Every structure is written in structure tokens, then in C-alpha cells.
Amino acid sequence: MTETYTASVVGASGFAGGELLRLLNGHPHFEVAQATSRSYERKTVGHQHPNLRGMDLRFTNPEDLDAVDVLFAATPHGVSMERIDAFRDAAGTVVDLSADFRLGSEAQYDEWYDGHTRPELLAASEYALPELNRGNLPGADLIASGGCNATATILGLKPLFDAGVLAGDEQVVVDVKVGSSEGGAGGGAASSHPERSGIVRPYAPTGHRHEAEIEEFLGLSVSFTVHAVDMIRGAAATCHVFPEGPVTKKDLWSAYRESYGDEPFMRTVAGGGGVYRYPEPKAVAGTNYGEVGFEIDPSNERVVVFSAIDNMMKGSAGQAVHAANISLGLAETAGLEFEGMHPVGAP
């Protein structure tokens, strides 16, 4: 297929916006027509994203949107719901990377966020995670990319639901460790290097907003804690699961192979040889791959599930492009086939 689609990135000066530009610039079917930034208007893309100095493109004002085929919105929460009409007027397909259209009801936004100004559009939005929602993505024109912590957790636990190991009423405790890029380019004092270096800091011991996505898409209430750790890229979820009946390693291998055996971006890593015996963010840094794995603790009737993603890719920009590929009828892996590097520094 040689068809080319024009694309714009709103909020292109941030970390997620930069990743979108990187992916779209190398994509065989996308041409980047516009990158917006209020703060960096008229400056080159390479001014803010030094890895993109080769792009002949300057930031423009987000109020002046070009007409394109696909608009990717990499804006803070609350912006897209206010500007959704302008976004949809500018593009036939809108892919939003914020939390504005991830959940299905106004009541959820009242509970987990600060309400919603366009609740009538929530039913029209499709969750971007293809491993969960692939069947609903073809032709979708309003797509909501999932939260990185929720993505890592859902990917780890989904095969257990698919296989009937979990029914939804079991106790599940989830601990997620994330890199500083999750806070975005304006992450503030807590994300500055002197404050972030060397830490394992619980920044959301309870009540993290991504719990809402896990409940929505798995039907499971989890005990959820998030730690900020000393890495730049990556989200690693450790899920402590207490099934009602006995589970063997054979059962788990069967469950994960059944769910992810044909998935182009999922790998099962469970106690093999070498240094990287379980899922590791460093091993997927810069890629759209996700790793999942598991171990059994028979004395405590516990299954420990591990999952690892790059929060900027599988948990954000990569997931968005993957979903856009499916929506437009392109090859799923287009523009995303590249592997990571080894060895690398902090992810």
C-alpha cells in the first residue's frame, strides 16, 4: 500500500508529542503537515527535540489548525474535551493521548477526574490498546490512547481473564514503578534530576486515576500503588494475584500464549536464562513492544505477574500510532517494527 495520510500533532513540543513526530516522520504512510506549540511557535522542531533536527518543520500556533487526515492530540488532561470540535473539524480521525476520552461515562470522570464537559462523546470514543480493543478500531474516528500505568497492568492481567484463571472478584495487588518522563516535559520539581536521582518514591500510594481504566476494561477492582523510580523511560507493573483455585505454570504458559502468541508487539518472558529473566523496561526502551511474565508462589497460593513497557511508546505515542494504523486499514506494524538497543543506559 502506497497511500499517504497527512497528520498533525497538537502539543508537539512535549515528550509524547516529540515521540509522535519521531514515529510519524519515519512512517511509510504518514506525512507530518503540522506540529503545534504555543510556547515554541515559529521555532524549528529540532529546537525542542534535538533528535529531530533533520525535520524541516516549525511549530505553529495550536489555534490555527491545518486540515489533515489524522490529528494526534498530545495535550494535558482537559484540553482535548474543550477543543474537540476544532480537532474534529480539522481531521477525519482524532487520536487523543490524554485521559479525556478513555472512560465510558460522565460519572467516572466525576469520580476520578474533575468532571467532563463533553460527556455525549464518550460513547463514540474507542480505547486505543489493540491487544484489548482491536475489533472496534477499524474505521474509528475518535481514539483514546490508554494511560501507561493502566496499559502495563492490563497487559499483564488480561490473559488470566481470557483463560478463566481470574473471574474479577479475587484480590489483586498491583505495584507499578515508572520513569520520570511520565510527568511530561513540565513535570516540576519532583521530576528534576537532583530530586529524582536515586529514588524509589511512592507518589500515588492509593487512588491513582489509572485504576479507573483497569476497572473499566477488566472489570476488576485492584489495590494499586505507583512508585517513581530513577529511570527516564519505562513502566513496570508487578501484580500479586490470589486465584481461587490452584494454577500451574503450564496453565499460565497456555494462557499467555493463547492471548499473545499472534500479537506483533507482545513477548512472554518468564524465568528463562540470562540476566533478563523477567520483563524489564530497559529491554523495550524506545520500542512499541511489551513484555509479560509470571511466577508461582505455591506456599502463599499466589501468582506474581510482571509486565514492562516503555511508557512513552507502548504506553503513549506508540500505542496511538498502532491504533491509527488499524483505524485506517494499514499494516498494524507500519512505522513501529524497530527493535530496541542493547546495551543501553537508564531507560
Short mmCIF file of C-alpha atoms in Angstrom, two decimals:
data_model
loop_
_atom_site.label_atom_id
_atom_site.label_comp_id
_atom_site.label_asym_id
_atom_site.label_seq_id
_atom_site.Cartn_x
_atom_site.Cartn_y
_atom_site.Cartn_z
CA MET A 1 0.00 0.00 0.00
CA THR A 2 1.40 3.39 -1.01
CA GLU A 3 -1.38 5.68 0.19
CA THR A 4 -0.18 8.60 2.28
CA TYR A 5 -2.13 10.32 5.04
CA THR A 6 -1.44 13.80 6.33
CA ALA A 7 -1.08 14.18 10.07
CA SER A 8 -0.76 16.94 12.64
CA VAL A 9 0.47 16.76 16.22
CA VAL A 10 -1.10 19.19 18.67
CA GLY A 11 1.07 19.72 21.72
CA ALA A 12 4.11 18.63 19.75
CA SER A 13 6.76 20.23 21.96
CA GLY A 14 6.18 17.82 24.87
CA PHE A 15 7.70 14.39 25.36
CA ALA A 16 4.75 12.47 23.91
CA GLY A 17 4.45 14.99 21.08
CA GLY A 18 8.11 14.50 20.24
CA GLU A 19 7.69 10.75 20.17
CA LEU A 20 4.72 11.11 17.83
CA LEU A 21 6.77 13.29 15.49
CA ARG A 22 9.60 10.75 15.54
CA LEU A 23 7.26 7.88 14.70
CA LEU A 24 5.25 9.71 12.06
CA ASN A 25 8.38 11.10 10.40
CA GLY A 26 9.62 7.55 9.84
CA HIS A 27 6.23 6.07 8.98
CA PRO A 28 5.75 4.85 5.40
CA HIS A 29 2.17 6.14 5.18
CA PHE A 30 2.18 9.41 7.11
CA GLU A 31 3.32 12.88 6.15
CA VAL A 32 3.61 15.32 9.05
CA ALA A 33 1.88 18.50 7.94
CA GLN A 34 1.77 20.43 11.22
CA ALA A 35 3.25 20.44 14.71
CA THR A 36 1.76 22.93 17.15
CA SER A 37 3.20 24.54 20.27
CA ARG A 38 2.10 27.77 21.90
CA SER A 39 5.40 28.19 23.74
CA TYR A 40 7.70 27.43 20.79
CA GLU A 41 5.71 28.92 17.91
CA ARG A 42 7.87 29.55 14.81
CA LYS A 43 10.85 27.66 16.26
CA THR A 44 12.07 24.55 14.47
CA VAL A 45 11.02 21.14 15.75
CA GLY A 46 14.71 20.37 16.29
CA HIS A 47 14.97 23.29 18.73
CA GLN A 48 12.90 21.31 21.25
CA HIS A 49 13.60 17.76 20.04
CA PRO A 50 17.30 17.54 19.12
CA ASN A 51 16.86 14.03 17.73
CA LEU A 52 14.55 15.55 15.09
CA ARG A 53 16.86 18.26 13.79
CA GLY A 54 16.57 16.72 10.35
CA MET A 55 12.85 17.53 10.13
CA ASP A 56 12.09 20.58 8.00
CA LEU A 57 9.20 21.72 10.18
CA ARG A 58 8.43 24.60 12.53
CA PHE A 59 5.96 24.77 15.39
CA THR A 60 2.77 26.69 14.67
CA ASN A 61 0.06 28.14 16.88
CA PRO A 62 -2.43 25.50 18.07
CA GLU A 63 -5.33 27.86 17.34
CA ASP A 64 -4.55 27.68 13.60
CA LEU A 65 -5.10 24.05 12.68
CA ASP A 66 -4.43 22.76 9.19
CA ALA A 67 -6.85 20.35 7.55
CA VAL A 68 -5.34 16.85 7.78
CA ASP A 69 -6.40 13.24 7.68
CA VAL A 70 -5.36 12.42 11.26
CA LEU A 71 -4.84 14.72 14.22
CA PHE A 72 -2.88 13.44 17.22
CA ALA A 73 -3.52 15.44 20.40
CA ALA A 74 -0.66 15.24 22.90
CA THR A 75 -2.10 17.80 25.28
CA PRO A 76 -2.64 17.88 29.06
CA HIS A 77 -5.85 16.49 30.51
CA GLY A 78 -8.79 18.79 29.94
CA VAL A 79 -7.59 20.39 26.70
CA SER A 80 -8.99 17.90 24.21
CA MET A 81 -12.50 17.88 25.64
CA GLU A 82 -12.57 21.68 25.31
CA ARG A 83 -11.18 21.71 21.76
CA ILE A 84 -12.64 18.50 20.39
CA ASP A 85 -14.92 20.28 17.92
CA ALA A 86 -11.98 22.16 16.39
CA PHE A 87 -9.96 18.94 16.29
CA ARG A 88 -12.74 17.05 14.52
CA ASP A 89 -13.32 19.90 12.09
CA ALA A 90 -9.63 19.75 11.16
CA ALA A 91 -9.29 15.97 10.78
CA GLY A 92 -11.32 12.93 9.87
CA THR A 93 -9.65 10.93 12.65
CA VAL A 94 -8.63 12.26 16.06
CA VAL A 95 -6.29 10.29 18.34
CA ASP A 96 -6.14 11.75 21.84
CA LEU A 97 -3.25 10.85 24.15
CA SER A 98 -4.76 12.48 27.24
CA ALA A 99 -7.29 10.94 29.60
CA ASP A 100 -10.18 12.96 28.18
CA PHE A 101 -11.94 10.17 26.28
CA ARG A 102 -10.62 6.96 27.86
CA LEU A 103 -13.56 6.25 30.14
CA GLY A 104 -17.12 5.46 29.21
CA SER A 105 -19.29 7.61 31.45
CA GLU A 106 -19.61 11.07 32.91
CA ALA A 107 -19.93 9.54 36.38
CA GLN A 108 -16.44 8.06 36.09
CA TYR A 109 -14.98 11.46 35.26
CA ASP A 110 -16.83 12.95 38.22
CA GLU A 111 -15.29 10.31 40.47
CA TRP A 112 -11.74 10.10 39.11
CA TYR A 113 -11.10 13.46 37.45
CA ASP A 114 -12.74 16.87 37.57
CA GLY A 115 -15.84 16.10 35.57
CA HIS A 116 -16.29 16.19 31.80
CA THR A 117 -17.56 18.97 29.55
CA ARG A 118 -18.44 16.76 26.55
CA PRO A 119 -19.83 13.53 28.01
CA GLU A 120 -22.04 12.93 24.97
CA LEU A 121 -18.88 12.00 23.02
CA LEU A 122 -17.61 9.35 25.43
CA ALA A 123 -19.66 6.59 23.84
CA ALA A 124 -18.16 7.42 20.44
CA SER A 125 -14.56 7.00 21.59
CA GLU A 126 -12.56 3.80 21.21
CA TYR A 127 -9.78 2.75 23.59
CA ALA A 128 -6.54 2.57 21.63
CA LEU A 129 -4.91 -0.56 23.12
CA PRO A 130 -5.11 -3.05 20.20
CA GLU A 131 -4.47 -6.13 22.33
CA LEU A 132 -7.66 -5.28 24.18
CA ASN A 133 -9.83 -3.45 21.67
CA ARG A 134 -8.59 -4.36 18.17
CA GLY A 135 -12.02 -5.36 16.89
CA ASN A 136 -13.50 -1.91 17.49
CA LEU A 137 -10.67 0.16 16.00
CA PRO A 138 -11.16 -0.22 12.20
CA GLY A 139 -12.80 2.97 10.98
CA ALA A 140 -12.81 4.58 14.45
CA ASP A 141 -12.63 8.37 14.19
CA LEU A 142 -12.17 9.25 17.88
CA ILE A 143 -9.48 7.16 19.57
CA ALA A 144 -8.23 7.46 23.15
CA SER A 145 -4.73 6.22 23.88
CA GLY A 146 -4.50 4.44 27.23
CA GLY A 147 -2.63 5.54 30.32
CA CYS A 148 0.81 3.99 30.66
CA ASN A 149 0.31 2.53 34.15
CA ALA A 150 -3.06 1.11 33.19
CA THR A 151 -1.63 -0.27 29.94
CA ALA A 152 1.16 -2.13 31.73
CA THR A 153 -1.30 -3.56 34.27
CA ILE A 154 -3.97 -4.54 31.75
CA LEU A 155 -1.45 -6.28 29.51
CA GLY A 156 -0.16 -8.30 32.44
CA LEU A 157 -3.55 -9.39 33.77
CA LYS A 158 -5.66 -9.74 30.62
CA PRO A 159 -4.52 -13.30 29.74
CA LEU A 160 -5.63 -14.52 33.18
CA PHE A 161 -9.16 -13.28 32.46
CA ASP A 162 -9.13 -14.68 28.94
CA ALA A 163 -8.19 -18.11 30.31
CA GLY A 164 -10.60 -18.04 33.26
CA VAL A 165 -7.84 -18.01 35.87
CA LEU A 166 -9.38 -14.80 37.21
CA ALA A 167 -13.11 -14.07 37.39
CA GLY A 168 -12.88 -10.49 38.68
CA ASP A 169 -13.68 -10.86 42.37
CA GLU A 170 -10.23 -12.04 43.51
CA GLN A 171 -7.78 -9.95 45.47
CA VAL A 172 -5.19 -8.34 43.18
CA VAL A 173 -2.45 -6.02 44.44
CA VAL A 174 -0.58 -4.00 41.80
CA ASP A 175 2.66 -2.10 42.30
CA VAL A 176 3.87 -0.01 39.34
CA LYS A 177 7.25 1.67 39.01
CA VAL A 178 7.56 4.43 36.43
CA GLY A 179 10.20 6.70 34.94
CA SER A 180 10.34 10.47 35.12
CA SER A 181 9.10 11.02 31.56
CA GLU A 182 5.62 10.10 32.80
CA GLY A 183 5.47 13.55 34.38
CA GLY A 184 5.89 15.20 30.99
CA ALA A 185 8.19 18.00 29.89
CA GLY A 186 6.73 20.24 32.60
CA GLY A 187 6.89 17.67 35.38
CA GLY A 188 8.02 20.19 38.00
CA ALA A 189 10.33 19.86 41.00
CA ALA A 190 9.54 16.21 41.68
CA SER A 191 10.84 15.26 38.22
CA SER A 192 14.01 17.36 38.29
CA HIS A 193 17.18 15.30 38.21
CA PRO A 194 18.50 16.20 41.71
CA GLU A 195 15.18 15.22 43.27
CA ARG A 196 14.56 12.16 41.10
CA SER A 197 18.02 10.61 41.15
CA GLY A 198 18.39 7.53 43.31
CA ILE A 199 14.78 7.37 44.48
CA VAL A 200 12.08 4.76 44.90
CA ARG A 201 9.30 7.16 45.87
CA PRO A 202 5.65 6.15 46.35
CA TYR A 203 3.90 9.05 44.66
CA ALA A 204 0.41 7.54 44.38
CA PRO A 205 0.00 5.07 47.26
CA THR A 206 -3.75 4.86 46.68
CA GLY A 207 -6.38 6.32 44.39
CA HIS A 208 -4.36 6.63 41.17
CA ARG A 209 -6.61 7.67 38.29
CA HIS A 210 -5.47 4.81 36.08
CA GLU A 211 -7.37 2.45 38.38
CA ALA A 212 -10.49 3.62 36.57
CA GLU A 213 -9.22 2.20 33.26
CA ILE A 214 -8.36 -1.13 34.84
CA GLU A 215 -11.82 -1.37 36.36
CA GLU A 216 -13.46 -0.31 33.10
CA PHE A 217 -11.68 -2.72 30.77
CA LEU A 218 -11.01 -5.73 33.01
CA GLY A 219 -13.97 -5.46 35.37
CA LEU A 220 -11.54 -5.75 38.27
CA SER A 221 -11.01 -3.59 41.33
CA VAL A 222 -7.31 -3.57 42.22
CA SER A 223 -5.24 -2.36 45.17
CA PHE A 224 -2.97 -0.05 43.19
CA THR A 225 0.23 1.79 44.12
CA VAL A 226 2.65 3.70 41.89
CA HIS A 227 6.31 4.44 42.66
CA ALA A 228 8.51 6.99 40.93
CA VAL A 229 11.96 5.47 40.36
CA ASP A 230 15.31 6.58 39.00
CA MET A 231 14.81 5.91 35.31
CA ILE A 232 13.62 8.10 32.45
CA ARG A 233 11.58 5.72 30.30
CA GLY A 234 9.60 2.74 31.43
CA ALA A 235 6.68 1.39 33.41
CA ALA A 236 6.97 -1.94 35.21
CA ALA A 237 3.93 -3.49 36.88
CA THR A 238 4.14 -6.26 39.48
CA CYS A 239 0.71 -7.80 40.10
CA HIS A 240 0.12 -10.06 43.09
CA VAL A 241 -2.83 -12.31 42.21
CA PHE A 242 -4.60 -14.74 44.55
CA PRO A 243 -6.70 -17.11 42.38
CA GLU A 244 -9.49 -19.07 43.98
CA GLY A 245 -8.19 -22.39 42.66
CA PRO A 246 -4.78 -23.99 42.00
CA VAL A 247 -2.82 -22.76 38.99
CA THR A 248 0.19 -24.42 37.36
CA LYS A 249 2.95 -22.98 35.23
CA LYS A 250 1.55 -24.95 32.34
CA ASP A 251 -1.77 -23.15 32.84
CA LEU A 252 -0.05 -19.80 32.79
CA TRP A 253 2.10 -20.51 29.74
CA SER A 254 -1.04 -21.66 27.94
CA ALA A 255 -2.93 -18.50 28.95
CA TYR A 256 -0.22 -16.08 27.82
CA ARG A 257 0.49 -17.92 24.59
CA GLU A 258 -3.21 -18.02 23.75
CA SER A 259 -3.59 -14.28 24.35
CA TYR A 260 -0.35 -13.02 22.88
CA GLY A 261 1.04 -15.74 20.63
CA ASP A 262 -0.03 -13.87 17.50
CA GLU A 263 0.41 -10.34 18.82
CA PRO A 264 3.14 -8.49 16.92
CA PHE A 265 4.28 -6.40 19.88
CA MET A 266 3.93 -8.74 22.87
CA ARG A 267 6.59 -11.05 24.29
CA THR A 268 6.35 -13.52 27.17
CA VAL A 269 9.46 -13.58 29.37
CA ALA A 270 9.09 -15.86 32.37
CA GLY A 271 12.11 -17.11 34.22
CA GLY A 272 14.39 -18.12 31.37
CA GLY A 273 18.18 -17.92 31.35
CA GLY A 274 20.47 -14.93 31.22
CA VAL A 275 20.36 -11.64 33.05
CA TYR A 276 16.91 -10.52 31.87
CA ARG A 277 14.77 -13.36 33.18
CA TYR A 278 11.58 -11.37 33.65
CA PRO A 279 10.04 -8.34 31.91
CA GLU A 280 12.31 -5.32 32.02
CA PRO A 281 11.64 -1.74 30.83
CA LYS A 282 15.25 -1.38 29.74
CA ALA A 283 14.78 -4.19 27.22
CA VAL A 284 11.90 -2.43 25.45
CA ALA A 285 13.07 1.20 25.76
CA GLY A 286 12.29 3.19 22.63
CA THR A 287 10.04 0.48 21.15
CA ASN A 288 6.36 -0.40 20.94
CA TYR A 289 6.95 -3.84 22.48
CA GLY A 290 5.51 -5.01 25.76
CA GLU A 291 6.87 -7.85 27.87
CA VAL A 292 4.84 -10.01 30.25
CA GLY A 293 5.87 -12.81 32.59
CA PHE A 294 4.89 -14.63 35.74
CA GLU A 295 5.99 -16.79 38.66
CA ILE A 296 4.06 -19.02 41.05
CA ASP A 297 4.29 -18.84 44.84
CA PRO A 298 2.52 -22.11 45.86
CA SER A 299 3.06 -21.70 49.61
CA ASN A 300 1.01 -18.49 49.55
CA GLU A 301 -1.38 -19.56 46.76
CA ARG A 302 -0.16 -16.55 44.82
CA VAL A 303 0.67 -15.82 41.19
CA VAL A 304 3.06 -12.93 40.59
CA VAL A 305 2.61 -11.29 37.18
CA PHE A 306 5.20 -8.94 35.69
CA SER A 307 4.81 -6.58 32.76
CA ALA A 308 7.07 -3.93 31.28
CA ILE A 309 6.60 -1.26 28.63
CA ASP A 310 8.17 1.99 27.51
CA ASN A 311 5.67 4.48 28.92
CA MET A 312 6.35 6.90 26.06
CA MET A 313 5.79 4.25 23.39
CA LYS A 314 3.52 1.31 24.22
CA GLY A 315 2.04 3.46 26.96
CA SER A 316 1.51 6.54 24.80
CA ALA A 317 2.73 7.51 21.31
CA GLY A 318 3.42 4.01 20.01
CA GLN A 319 0.02 2.78 21.12
CA ALA A 320 -1.58 5.79 19.42
CA VAL A 321 0.14 5.13 16.09
CA HIS A 322 -0.61 1.40 16.34
CA ALA A 323 -4.31 2.18 16.81
CA ALA A 324 -4.28 4.73 13.98
CA ASN A 325 -2.77 2.10 11.67
CA ILE A 326 -5.67 -0.23 12.41
CA SER A 327 -8.26 2.51 12.11
CA LEU A 328 -7.02 3.44 8.63
CA GLY A 329 -6.62 -0.13 7.41
CA LEU A 330 -2.81 -0.01 7.30
CA ALA A 331 -0.49 -2.79 8.35
CA GLU A 332 -0.56 -2.82 12.15
CA THR A 333 3.19 -2.73 12.48
CA ALA A 334 3.80 0.06 9.94
CA GLY A 335 6.28 2.54 11.33
CA LEU A 336 6.73 0.56 14.55
CA GLU A 337 8.76 -2.52 13.59
CA PHE A 338 12.09 -1.37 15.02
CA GLU A 339 13.75 -3.25 17.87
CA GLY A 340 15.38 -1.69 20.90
CA MET A 341 19.09 -1.44 21.67
CA HIS A 342 21.35 -3.39 23.98
CA PRO A 343 23.27 -2.36 25.94
CA VAL A 344 21.68 0.97 26.78
CA GLY A 345 21.83 3.33 29.75
CA ALA A 346 18.94 4.12 32.02
CA PRO A 347 15.73 3.64 30.02
#
